Amino acid sequence: MKRVPITVQRGGPDDTPRLETHHAPYLEGMSVLDALIWIRAQADPTLAFRHSCINANACKECLLRVDGKTAYACTARLSEAGVTVQPLANKTLIRDLVTDTVPPKEKIIAALQR
């Protein structure tokens, strides 16, 4: 089976971002989410990313950047040339590809309810 490079930005909010490349199996029609799940299961169990619905584009949890463009990992197709995956640029980084996606209004309401 052909393998393609998946370059992932890693690190936390206090770390200098670093890029790691894994070579994941490639089949036509695979999503970026499929590749990330493979990486976490087979190569690096510490890779942090969000997903819930698995390729149904229903939960909106897997929003990130693929080759510099904002996309859902579950619907972005893996390229034969590989891809670079990064967290959202305009959100607070939690770790690796996980960002804080809670709307500001909800944070204020939660803080007031404490």
Coordinates of C-alpha atoms in Angstrom, one line a residue:
M1 CA 0.0 0.0 0.0
K2 CA 1.2 3.4 -0.9
R3 CA 2.2 5.8 2.0
V4 CA 2.0 9.5 2.0
P5 CA 3.6 12.1 4.3
I6 CA 1.4 13.7 6.8
T7 CA 3.1 16.7 8.5
V8 CA 1.5 17.7 11.8
Q9 CA 2.2 20.8 13.9
R10 CA 2.8 19.7 17.5
G11 CA 3.2 21.4 20.8
G12 CA 1.3 23.3 23.4
P13 CA 0.6 27.0 24.1
D14 CA 3.9 27.5 25.9
D15 CA 6.0 25.4 23.4
T16 CA 7.7 26.4 20.2
P17 CA 5.7 24.8 17.5
R18 CA 7.4 21.9 15.8
L19 CA 6.5 19.9 12.7
E20 CA 6.5 16.1 12.7
T21 CA 6.0 14.0 9.6
H22 CA 4.5 10.5 9.6
H23 CA 3.9 8.3 6.6
A24 CA 0.4 7.0 6.6
P25 CA -1.2 4.5 4.2
Y26 CA -3.0 6.1 1.3
L27 CA -6.2 4.9 -0.5
E28 CA -8.1 7.1 -2.9
G29 CA -10.9 8.9 -1.1
M30 CA -9.3 8.8 2.4
S31 CA -9.9 11.8 4.6
V32 CA -7.3 13.7 6.6
L33 CA -9.2 12.5 9.7
D34 CA -8.6 8.9 8.5
A35 CA -4.9 9.6 8.4
L36 CA -4.8 11.3 11.8
I37 CA -6.7 8.4 13.4
W38 CA -4.2 6.0 11.8
I39 CA -1.2 8.1 13.1
R40 CA -2.6 8.1 16.7
A41 CA -3.4 4.3 16.6
Q42 CA -0.3 3.1 14.8
A43 CA 2.5 5.6 15.2
D44 CA 2.0 8.2 18.0
P45 CA -0.7 7.7 20.6
T46 CA 0.1 11.2 22.1
L47 CA -1.2 13.1 19.0
A48 CA -4.0 15.3 20.1
F49 CA -6.9 16.2 17.8
R50 CA -10.7 16.3 18.1
H51 CA -13.3 14.4 16.3
S52 CA -16.6 12.8 17.1
C53 CA -18.8 11.9 14.1
I54 CA -16.1 10.1 11.9
N55 CA -16.5 11.4 8.4
A56 CA -20.1 12.5 8.5
N57 CA -19.4 16.3 8.8
A58 CA -22.1 16.5 11.5
C59 CA -20.3 17.3 14.7
K60 CA -17.9 20.2 13.6
E61 CA -15.3 19.0 16.1
C62 CA -12.4 18.4 13.6
L63 CA -12.0 21.9 12.3
L64 CA -8.3 22.7 11.6
R65 CA -6.0 23.9 8.8
V66 CA -5.0 21.6 6.0
D67 CA -2.3 22.9 3.8
G68 CA -2.9 26.4 5.2
K69 CA -6.7 26.4 4.6
T70 CA -9.4 26.0 7.2
A71 CA -11.1 22.7 6.7
Y72 CA -12.9 19.8 8.5
A73 CA -10.5 16.9 8.7
C74 CA -13.4 14.5 8.1
T75 CA -14.2 16.0 4.7
A76 CA -10.8 17.2 3.5
R77 CA -9.4 14.5 1.2
L78 CA -5.9 13.2 1.6
S79 CA -3.6 14.1 -1.3
E80 CA -1.2 11.6 -2.9
A81 CA 1.4 14.2 -2.3
G82 CA 0.6 14.3 1.4
V83 CA -0.7 17.2 3.6
T84 CA 0.4 19.6 6.3
V85 CA -2.0 19.8 9.2
Q86 CA -2.0 22.7 11.7
P87 CA -4.4 24.0 14.5
L88 CA -6.7 26.9 13.8
A89 CA -4.7 30.1 13.7
N90 CA -7.3 32.4 15.3
K91 CA -8.1 30.2 18.3
T92 CA -6.3 29.6 21.6
L93 CA -4.1 26.5 21.3
I94 CA -4.6 23.8 23.9
R95 CA -2.3 21.1 22.4
D96 CA -1.2 19.9 19.0
L97 CA -4.3 20.3 16.8
V98 CA -6.7 21.0 19.6
T99 CA -7.9 24.6 20.0
D100 CA -10.4 26.3 22.3
T101 CA -13.5 26.5 20.2
V102 CA -16.0 27.6 22.9
P103 CA -17.6 30.9 21.8
P104 CA -16.6 33.9 24.0
K105 CA -20.2 34.5 25.1
E106 CA -20.5 30.9 26.5
K107 CA -17.2 31.4 28.4
I108 CA -18.6 34.6 30.0
I109 CA -21.9 32.9 31.0
A110 CA -20.0 29.9 32.4
A111 CA -17.8 32.2 34.5
L112 CA -20.8 34.1 35.8
Q113 CA -22.4 30.9 36.9
R114 CA -19.5 29.9 39.1

